[in-house]
mmCIF file of C-alpha atoms and ligand atoms in Angstrom:
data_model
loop_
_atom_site.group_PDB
_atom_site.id
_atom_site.type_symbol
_atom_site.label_atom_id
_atom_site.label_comp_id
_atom_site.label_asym_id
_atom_site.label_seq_id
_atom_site.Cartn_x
_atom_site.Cartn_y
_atom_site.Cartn_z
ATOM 1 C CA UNK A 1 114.818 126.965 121.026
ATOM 2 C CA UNK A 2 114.487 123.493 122.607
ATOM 3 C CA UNK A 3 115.843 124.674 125.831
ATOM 4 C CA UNK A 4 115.662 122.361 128.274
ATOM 5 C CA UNK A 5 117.331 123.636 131.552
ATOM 6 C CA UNK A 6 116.012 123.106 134.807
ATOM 7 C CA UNK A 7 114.418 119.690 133.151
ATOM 8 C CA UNK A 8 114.718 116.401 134.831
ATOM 9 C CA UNK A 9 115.212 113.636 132.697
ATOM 10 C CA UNK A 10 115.036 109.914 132.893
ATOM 11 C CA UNK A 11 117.049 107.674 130.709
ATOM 12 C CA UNK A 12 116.983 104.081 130.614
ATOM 13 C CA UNK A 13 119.111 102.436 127.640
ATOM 14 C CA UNK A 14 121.498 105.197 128.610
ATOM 15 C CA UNK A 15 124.644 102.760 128.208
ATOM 16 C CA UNK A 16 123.279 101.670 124.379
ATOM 17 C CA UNK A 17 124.230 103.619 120.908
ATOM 18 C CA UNK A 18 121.100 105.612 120.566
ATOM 19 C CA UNK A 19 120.573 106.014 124.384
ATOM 20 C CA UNK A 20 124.470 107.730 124.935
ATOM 21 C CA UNK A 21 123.293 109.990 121.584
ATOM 22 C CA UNK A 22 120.076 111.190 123.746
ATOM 23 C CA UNK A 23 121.723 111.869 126.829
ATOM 24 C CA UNK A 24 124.742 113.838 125.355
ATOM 25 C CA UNK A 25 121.706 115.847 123.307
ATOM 26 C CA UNK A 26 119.830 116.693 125.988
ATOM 27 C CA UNK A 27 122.656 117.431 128.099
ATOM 28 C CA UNK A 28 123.660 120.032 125.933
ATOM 29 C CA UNK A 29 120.212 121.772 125.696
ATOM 30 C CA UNK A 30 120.633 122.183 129.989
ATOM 31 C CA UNK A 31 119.010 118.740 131.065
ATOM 32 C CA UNK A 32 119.285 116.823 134.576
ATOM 33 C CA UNK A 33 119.993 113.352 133.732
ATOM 34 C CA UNK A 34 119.592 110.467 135.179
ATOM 35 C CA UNK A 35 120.912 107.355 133.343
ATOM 36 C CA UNK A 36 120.185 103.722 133.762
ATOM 37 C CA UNK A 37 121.399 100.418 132.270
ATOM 38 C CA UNK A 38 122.775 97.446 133.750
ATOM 39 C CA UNK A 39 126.368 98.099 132.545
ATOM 40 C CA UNK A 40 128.031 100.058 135.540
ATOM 41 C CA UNK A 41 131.281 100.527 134.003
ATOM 42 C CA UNK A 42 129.710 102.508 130.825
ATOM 43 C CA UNK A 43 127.265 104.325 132.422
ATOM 44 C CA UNK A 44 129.806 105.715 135.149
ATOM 45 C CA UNK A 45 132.256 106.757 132.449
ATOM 46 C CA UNK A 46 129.262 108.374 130.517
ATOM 47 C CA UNK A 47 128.408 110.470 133.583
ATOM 48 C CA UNK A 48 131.751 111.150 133.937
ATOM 49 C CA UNK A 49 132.147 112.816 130.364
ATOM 50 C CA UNK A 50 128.738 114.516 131.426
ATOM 51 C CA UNK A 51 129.794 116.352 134.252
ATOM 52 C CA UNK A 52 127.474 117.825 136.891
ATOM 53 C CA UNK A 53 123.805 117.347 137.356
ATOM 54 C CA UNK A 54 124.149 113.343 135.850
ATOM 55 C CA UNK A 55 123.171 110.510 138.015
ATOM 56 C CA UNK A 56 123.480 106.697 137.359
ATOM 57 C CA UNK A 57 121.431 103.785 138.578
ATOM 58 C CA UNK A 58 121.815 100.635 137.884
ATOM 59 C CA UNK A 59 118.757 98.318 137.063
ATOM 60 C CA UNK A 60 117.871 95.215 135.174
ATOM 61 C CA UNK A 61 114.939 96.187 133.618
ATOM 62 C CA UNK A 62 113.798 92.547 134.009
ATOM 63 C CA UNK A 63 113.044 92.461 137.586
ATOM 64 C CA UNK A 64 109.691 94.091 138.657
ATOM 65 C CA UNK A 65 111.392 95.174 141.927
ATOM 66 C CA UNK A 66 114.465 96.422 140.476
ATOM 67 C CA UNK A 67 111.501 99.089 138.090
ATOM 68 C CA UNK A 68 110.335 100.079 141.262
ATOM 69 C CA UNK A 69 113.491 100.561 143.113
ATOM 70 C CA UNK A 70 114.536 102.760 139.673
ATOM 71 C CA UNK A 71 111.606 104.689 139.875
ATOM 72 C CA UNK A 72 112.101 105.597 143.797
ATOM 73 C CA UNK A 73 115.677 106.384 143.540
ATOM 74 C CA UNK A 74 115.140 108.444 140.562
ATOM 75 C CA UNK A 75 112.563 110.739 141.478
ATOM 76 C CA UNK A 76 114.808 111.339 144.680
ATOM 77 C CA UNK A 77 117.534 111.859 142.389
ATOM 78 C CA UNK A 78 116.592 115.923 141.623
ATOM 79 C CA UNK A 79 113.235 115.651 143.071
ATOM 80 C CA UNK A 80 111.237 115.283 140.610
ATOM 81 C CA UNK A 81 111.506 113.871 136.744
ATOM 82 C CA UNK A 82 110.355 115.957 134.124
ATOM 83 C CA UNK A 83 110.776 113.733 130.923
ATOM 84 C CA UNK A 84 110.717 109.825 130.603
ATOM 85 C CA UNK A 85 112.678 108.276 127.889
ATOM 86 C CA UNK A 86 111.895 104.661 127.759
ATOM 87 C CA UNK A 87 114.425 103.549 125.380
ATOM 88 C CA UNK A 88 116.071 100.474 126.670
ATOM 89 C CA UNK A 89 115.492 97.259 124.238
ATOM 90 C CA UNK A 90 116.246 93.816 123.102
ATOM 91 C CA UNK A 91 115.891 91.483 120.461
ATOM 92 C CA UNK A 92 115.693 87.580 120.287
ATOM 93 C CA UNK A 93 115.213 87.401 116.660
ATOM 94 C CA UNK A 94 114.650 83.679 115.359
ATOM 95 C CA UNK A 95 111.900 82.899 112.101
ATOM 96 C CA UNK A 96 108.247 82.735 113.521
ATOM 97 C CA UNK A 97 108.313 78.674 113.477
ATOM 98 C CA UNK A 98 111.292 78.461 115.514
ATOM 99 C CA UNK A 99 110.384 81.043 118.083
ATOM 100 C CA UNK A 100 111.090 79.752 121.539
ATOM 101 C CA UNK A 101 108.618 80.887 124.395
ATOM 102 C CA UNK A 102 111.373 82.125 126.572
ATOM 103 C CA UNK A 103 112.587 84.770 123.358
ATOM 104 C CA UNK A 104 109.348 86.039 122.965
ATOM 105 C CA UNK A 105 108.682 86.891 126.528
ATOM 106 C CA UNK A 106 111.837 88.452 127.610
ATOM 107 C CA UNK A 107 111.535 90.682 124.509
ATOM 108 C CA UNK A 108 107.659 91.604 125.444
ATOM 109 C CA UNK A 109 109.032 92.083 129.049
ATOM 110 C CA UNK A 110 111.820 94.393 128.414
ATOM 111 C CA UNK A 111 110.622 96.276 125.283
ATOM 112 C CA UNK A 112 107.037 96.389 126.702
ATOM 113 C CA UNK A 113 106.043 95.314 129.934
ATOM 114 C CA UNK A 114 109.272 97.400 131.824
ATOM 115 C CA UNK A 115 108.331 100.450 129.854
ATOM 116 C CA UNK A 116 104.701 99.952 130.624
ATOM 117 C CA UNK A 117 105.606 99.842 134.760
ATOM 118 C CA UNK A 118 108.179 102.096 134.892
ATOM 119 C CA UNK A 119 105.832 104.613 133.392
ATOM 120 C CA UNK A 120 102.702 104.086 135.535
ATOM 121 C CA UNK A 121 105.627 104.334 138.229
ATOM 122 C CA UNK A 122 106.695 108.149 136.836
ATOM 123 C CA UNK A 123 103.948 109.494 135.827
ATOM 124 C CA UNK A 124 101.981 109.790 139.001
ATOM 125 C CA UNK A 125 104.542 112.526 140.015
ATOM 126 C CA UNK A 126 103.638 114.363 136.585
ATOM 127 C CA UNK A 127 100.388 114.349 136.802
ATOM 128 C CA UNK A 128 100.769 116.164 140.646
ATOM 129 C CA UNK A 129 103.308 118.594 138.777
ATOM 130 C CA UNK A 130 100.999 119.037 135.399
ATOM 131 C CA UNK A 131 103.876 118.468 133.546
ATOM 132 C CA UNK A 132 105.543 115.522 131.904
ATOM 133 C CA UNK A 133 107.207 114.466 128.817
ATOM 134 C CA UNK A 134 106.683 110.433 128.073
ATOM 135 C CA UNK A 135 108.544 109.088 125.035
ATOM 136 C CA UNK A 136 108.731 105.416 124.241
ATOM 137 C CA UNK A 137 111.061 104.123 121.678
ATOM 138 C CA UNK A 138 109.552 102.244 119.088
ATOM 139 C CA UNK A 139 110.939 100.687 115.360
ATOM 140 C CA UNK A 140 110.076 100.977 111.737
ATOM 141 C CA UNK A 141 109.344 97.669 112.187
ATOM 142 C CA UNK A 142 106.635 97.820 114.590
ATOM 143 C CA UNK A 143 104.856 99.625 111.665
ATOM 144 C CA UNK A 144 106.038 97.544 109.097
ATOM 145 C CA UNK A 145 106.854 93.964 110.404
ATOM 146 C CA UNK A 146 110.018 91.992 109.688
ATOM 147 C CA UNK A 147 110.969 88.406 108.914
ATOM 148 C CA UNK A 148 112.785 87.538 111.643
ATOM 149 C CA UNK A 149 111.371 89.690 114.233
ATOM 150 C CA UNK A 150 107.592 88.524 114.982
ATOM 151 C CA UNK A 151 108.176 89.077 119.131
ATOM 152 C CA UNK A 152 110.530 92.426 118.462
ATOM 153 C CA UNK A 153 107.868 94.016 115.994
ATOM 154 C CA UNK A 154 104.805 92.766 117.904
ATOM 155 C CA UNK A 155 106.486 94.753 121.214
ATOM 156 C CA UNK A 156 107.557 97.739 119.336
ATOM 157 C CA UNK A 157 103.404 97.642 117.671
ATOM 158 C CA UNK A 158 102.298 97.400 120.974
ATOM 159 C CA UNK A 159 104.036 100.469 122.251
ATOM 160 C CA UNK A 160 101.762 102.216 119.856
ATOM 161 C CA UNK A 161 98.546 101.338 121.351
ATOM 162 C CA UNK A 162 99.964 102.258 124.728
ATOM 163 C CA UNK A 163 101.249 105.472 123.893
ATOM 164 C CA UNK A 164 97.857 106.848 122.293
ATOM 165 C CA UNK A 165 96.105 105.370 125.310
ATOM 166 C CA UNK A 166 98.129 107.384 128.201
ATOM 167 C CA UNK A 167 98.203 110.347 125.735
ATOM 168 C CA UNK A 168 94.444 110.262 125.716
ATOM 169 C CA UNK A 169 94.619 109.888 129.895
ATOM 170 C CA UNK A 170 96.531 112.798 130.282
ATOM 171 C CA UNK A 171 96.370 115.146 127.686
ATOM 172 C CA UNK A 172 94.476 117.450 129.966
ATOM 173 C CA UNK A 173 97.200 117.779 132.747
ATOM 174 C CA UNK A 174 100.189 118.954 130.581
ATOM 175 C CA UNK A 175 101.814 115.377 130.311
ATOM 176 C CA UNK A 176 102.396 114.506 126.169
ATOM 177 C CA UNK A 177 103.287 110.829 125.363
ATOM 178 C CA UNK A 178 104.773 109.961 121.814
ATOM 179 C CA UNK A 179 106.893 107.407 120.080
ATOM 180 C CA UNK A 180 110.010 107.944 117.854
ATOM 181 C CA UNK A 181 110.183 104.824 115.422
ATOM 182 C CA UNK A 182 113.705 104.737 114.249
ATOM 183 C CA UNK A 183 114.234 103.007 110.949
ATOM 184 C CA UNK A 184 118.025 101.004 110.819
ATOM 185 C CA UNK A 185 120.282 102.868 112.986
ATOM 186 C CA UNK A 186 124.065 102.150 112.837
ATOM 187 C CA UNK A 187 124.929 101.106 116.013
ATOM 188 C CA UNK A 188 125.824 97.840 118.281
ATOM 189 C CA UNK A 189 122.520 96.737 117.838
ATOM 190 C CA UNK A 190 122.920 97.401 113.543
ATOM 191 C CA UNK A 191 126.565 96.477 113.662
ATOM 192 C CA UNK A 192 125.687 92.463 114.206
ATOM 193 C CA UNK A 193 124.472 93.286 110.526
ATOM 194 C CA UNK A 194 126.823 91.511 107.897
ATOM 195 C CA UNK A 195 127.908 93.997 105.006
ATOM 196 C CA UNK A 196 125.821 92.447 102.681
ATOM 197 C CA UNK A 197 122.450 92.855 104.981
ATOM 198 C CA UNK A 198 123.608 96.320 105.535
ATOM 199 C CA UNK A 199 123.865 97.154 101.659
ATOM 200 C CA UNK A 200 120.495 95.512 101.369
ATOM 201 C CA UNK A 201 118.732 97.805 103.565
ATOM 202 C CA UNK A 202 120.772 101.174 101.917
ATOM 203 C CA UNK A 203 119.476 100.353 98.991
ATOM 204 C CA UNK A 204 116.212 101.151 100.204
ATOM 205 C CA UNK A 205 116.617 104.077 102.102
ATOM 206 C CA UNK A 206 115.945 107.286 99.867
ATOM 207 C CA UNK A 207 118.585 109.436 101.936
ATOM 208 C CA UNK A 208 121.025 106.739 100.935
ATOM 209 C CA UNK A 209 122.652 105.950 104.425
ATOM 210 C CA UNK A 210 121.955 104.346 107.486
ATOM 211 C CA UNK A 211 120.200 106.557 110.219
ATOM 212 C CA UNK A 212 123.047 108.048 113.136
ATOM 213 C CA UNK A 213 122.081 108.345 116.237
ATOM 214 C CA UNK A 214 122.177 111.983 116.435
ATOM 215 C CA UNK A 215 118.910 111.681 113.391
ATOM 216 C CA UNK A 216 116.906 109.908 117.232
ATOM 217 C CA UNK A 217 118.489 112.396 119.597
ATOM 218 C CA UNK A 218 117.041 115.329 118.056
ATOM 219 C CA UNK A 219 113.669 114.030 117.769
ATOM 220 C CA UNK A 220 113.902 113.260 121.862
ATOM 221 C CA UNK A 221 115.363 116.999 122.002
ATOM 222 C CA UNK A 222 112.515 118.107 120.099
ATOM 223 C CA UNK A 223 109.804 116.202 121.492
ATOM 224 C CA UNK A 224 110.756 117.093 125.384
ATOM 225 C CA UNK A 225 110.974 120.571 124.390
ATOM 226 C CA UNK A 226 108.373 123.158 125.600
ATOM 227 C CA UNK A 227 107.526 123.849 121.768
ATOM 228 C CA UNK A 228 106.396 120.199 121.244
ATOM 229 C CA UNK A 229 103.201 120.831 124.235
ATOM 230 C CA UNK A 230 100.529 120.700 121.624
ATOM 231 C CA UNK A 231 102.197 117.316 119.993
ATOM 232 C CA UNK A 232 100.526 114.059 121.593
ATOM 233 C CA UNK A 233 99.960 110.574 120.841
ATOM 234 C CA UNK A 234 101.615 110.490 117.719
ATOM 235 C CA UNK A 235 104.920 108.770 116.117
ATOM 236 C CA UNK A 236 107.818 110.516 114.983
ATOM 237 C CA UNK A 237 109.140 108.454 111.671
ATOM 238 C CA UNK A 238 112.902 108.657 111.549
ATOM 239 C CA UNK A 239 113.783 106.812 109.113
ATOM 240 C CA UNK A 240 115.217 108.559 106.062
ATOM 241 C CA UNK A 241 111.737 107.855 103.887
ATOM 242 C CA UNK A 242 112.428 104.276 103.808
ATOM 243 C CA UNK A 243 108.774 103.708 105.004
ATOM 244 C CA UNK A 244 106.413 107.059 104.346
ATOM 245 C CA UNK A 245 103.634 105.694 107.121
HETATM 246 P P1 LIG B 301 121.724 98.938 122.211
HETATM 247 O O1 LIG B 301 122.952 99.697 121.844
HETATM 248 O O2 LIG B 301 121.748 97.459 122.184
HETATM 249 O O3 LIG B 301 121.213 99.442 123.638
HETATM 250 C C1 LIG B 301 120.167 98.807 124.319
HETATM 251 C C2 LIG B 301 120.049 99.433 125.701
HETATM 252 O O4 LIG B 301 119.015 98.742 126.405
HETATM 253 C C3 LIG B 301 121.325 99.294 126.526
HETATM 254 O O5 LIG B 301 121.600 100.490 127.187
HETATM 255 C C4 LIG B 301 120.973 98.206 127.524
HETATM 256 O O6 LIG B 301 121.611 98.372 128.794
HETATM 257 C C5 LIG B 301 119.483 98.420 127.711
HETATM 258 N N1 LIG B 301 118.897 97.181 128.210
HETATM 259 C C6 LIG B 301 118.751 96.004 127.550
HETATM 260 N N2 LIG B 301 118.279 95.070 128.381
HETATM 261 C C7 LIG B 301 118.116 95.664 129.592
HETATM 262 C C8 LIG B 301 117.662 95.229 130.880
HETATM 263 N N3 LIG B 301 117.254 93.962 131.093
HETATM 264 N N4 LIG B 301 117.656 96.098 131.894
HETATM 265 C C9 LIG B 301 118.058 97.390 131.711
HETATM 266 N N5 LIG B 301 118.495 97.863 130.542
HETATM 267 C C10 LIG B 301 118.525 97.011 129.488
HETATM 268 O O7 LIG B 301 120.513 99.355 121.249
HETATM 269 P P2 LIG B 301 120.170 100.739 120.514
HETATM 270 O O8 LIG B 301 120.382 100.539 119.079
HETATM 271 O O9 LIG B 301 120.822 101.887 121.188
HETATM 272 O O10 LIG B 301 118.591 100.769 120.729
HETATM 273 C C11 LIG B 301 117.929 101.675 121.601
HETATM 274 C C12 LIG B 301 116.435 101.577 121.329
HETATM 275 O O11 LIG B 301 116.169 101.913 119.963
HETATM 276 C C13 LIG B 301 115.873 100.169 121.523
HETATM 277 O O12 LIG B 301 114.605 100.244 122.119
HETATM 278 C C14 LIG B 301 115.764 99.629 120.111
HETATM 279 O O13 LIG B 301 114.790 98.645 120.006
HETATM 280 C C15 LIG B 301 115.398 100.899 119.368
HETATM 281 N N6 LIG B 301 115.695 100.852 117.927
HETATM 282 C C16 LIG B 301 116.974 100.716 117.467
HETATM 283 C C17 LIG B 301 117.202 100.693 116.112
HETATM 284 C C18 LIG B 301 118.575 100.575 115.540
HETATM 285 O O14 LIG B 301 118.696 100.520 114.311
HETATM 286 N N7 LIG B 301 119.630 100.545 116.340
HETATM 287 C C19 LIG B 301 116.135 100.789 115.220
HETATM 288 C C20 LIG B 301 114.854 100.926 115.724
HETATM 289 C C21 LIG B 301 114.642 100.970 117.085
HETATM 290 P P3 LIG B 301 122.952 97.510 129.164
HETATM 291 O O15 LIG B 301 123.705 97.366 127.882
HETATM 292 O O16 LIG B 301 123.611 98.361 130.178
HETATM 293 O O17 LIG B 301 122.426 96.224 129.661
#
């Protein structure tokens, strides 16, 4: 079940907590991988510990050119990419009042924008295959909203509205597009949390713990899997019931 050999996958986010999780998950089901991040260093040791069939490219997700150049060097990678995991993300959080222009956009550019082009880079070669698998990775809080977080929750929203509108594009050529929407993960990102914020959030988790970031890693498993083909433009909640949506 979930097998996913001969599959070419596309990473970005690879060097982050949630993004090592899904590429040592789909790894093990048989995956190609190809990771990207800006952080060299991690993503070559990463590959290391994969073994065959990983490549790494560096990109800052930033630069229009450097999406493009990803995109090219990727697909000549293994030929092809199979699955798109568009998981790379930021946050700039400040209270609404005090957001600064510049902390807004790079947060709509990198959580939004860069997944927006590097998608309408990738999936021209699905839809000449008839296959792809397009997940973006969204937040609780793009459901939910947070105080803090108007330009991180209005990029993770907006993810919705694209994901149902390529799903609807190409539902007909074998390529599904989905979100996961993690609730509060422990990892870098989470551990800038104090104690205190940390016991705040518990408290309203029903599972009583902080998502890992094995809880994401199976959902991308899942979700590039050949049994998830009749699953499309739809979120998968991970979040331990904190929000039933
Ligand atoms: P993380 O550990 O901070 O990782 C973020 C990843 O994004 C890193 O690999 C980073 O690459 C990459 N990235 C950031 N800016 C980039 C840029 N300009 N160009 C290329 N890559 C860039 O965060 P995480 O917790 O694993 O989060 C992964 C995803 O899950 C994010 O989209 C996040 O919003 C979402 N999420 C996380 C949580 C949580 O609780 N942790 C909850 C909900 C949703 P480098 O480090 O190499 O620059």
């Amino acid at each position: 079940m979930f097998d996913l050999n001969g599959k070419v996958v596309l990473l970005t986010g690879a060097s982050g907590g949630i993004g090592t999780s899904i590429a040592k998950k789909m790894k093990k089901q048989g995956a190609k991988l190809i990771l990207s991040g800006t952080r060299q260093n991690i993503l070559e040791s990463l590959s290391l510990e994969l073994g065959d069939d990983t490549k790494t490219i560096v990109t800052d997700l930033s630069s229009k050119e450097g999406i493009a150049k990803l995109a090219q060097e990727a697909e000549a990678c293994f030929g092809q990419i199979d699955v798109l995991i568009n998981n790379a993300g930021i946050t700039a959080d400040n209270l609404f009042l005090r957001m600064k222009d510049e902390d807004w956009d790079n947060v709509i550019n990198i959580n939004l924008s860069a997944s927006m082009r590097l998608t309408r880079q990738i999936i021209k070669g699905m839809l000449k295959r008839k296959f792809g698998r397009i997940i973006f990775i969204s937040s609780i809080v793009g459901y939910t909203g947070n105080p803090g977080q108007t330009n991180y929750s209005a990029s993770k929203s907006a993810l919705v509205g694209l994901t149902k509108s390529i799903a609807l594009e190409v539902a007909a050529r074998g390529i599904t597009c989905n979100l996961i929407a993690p609730g509060f993960i422990s990892t870098p990102m989470t551990d800038k949390l104090s104690d205190e914020q940390k016991n705040r959030i518990i408290v309203n988790i029903p599972v009583n713990r902080l998502g890992r970031v094995e809880d994401i890693s199976s959902g991308c498993v899942f979700l590039s899997s050949n049994e998830a083909s009749f699953i499309t433009g739809t979120t998968l909640h991970i979040n331990g019931g904190m929000s039933m949506i």
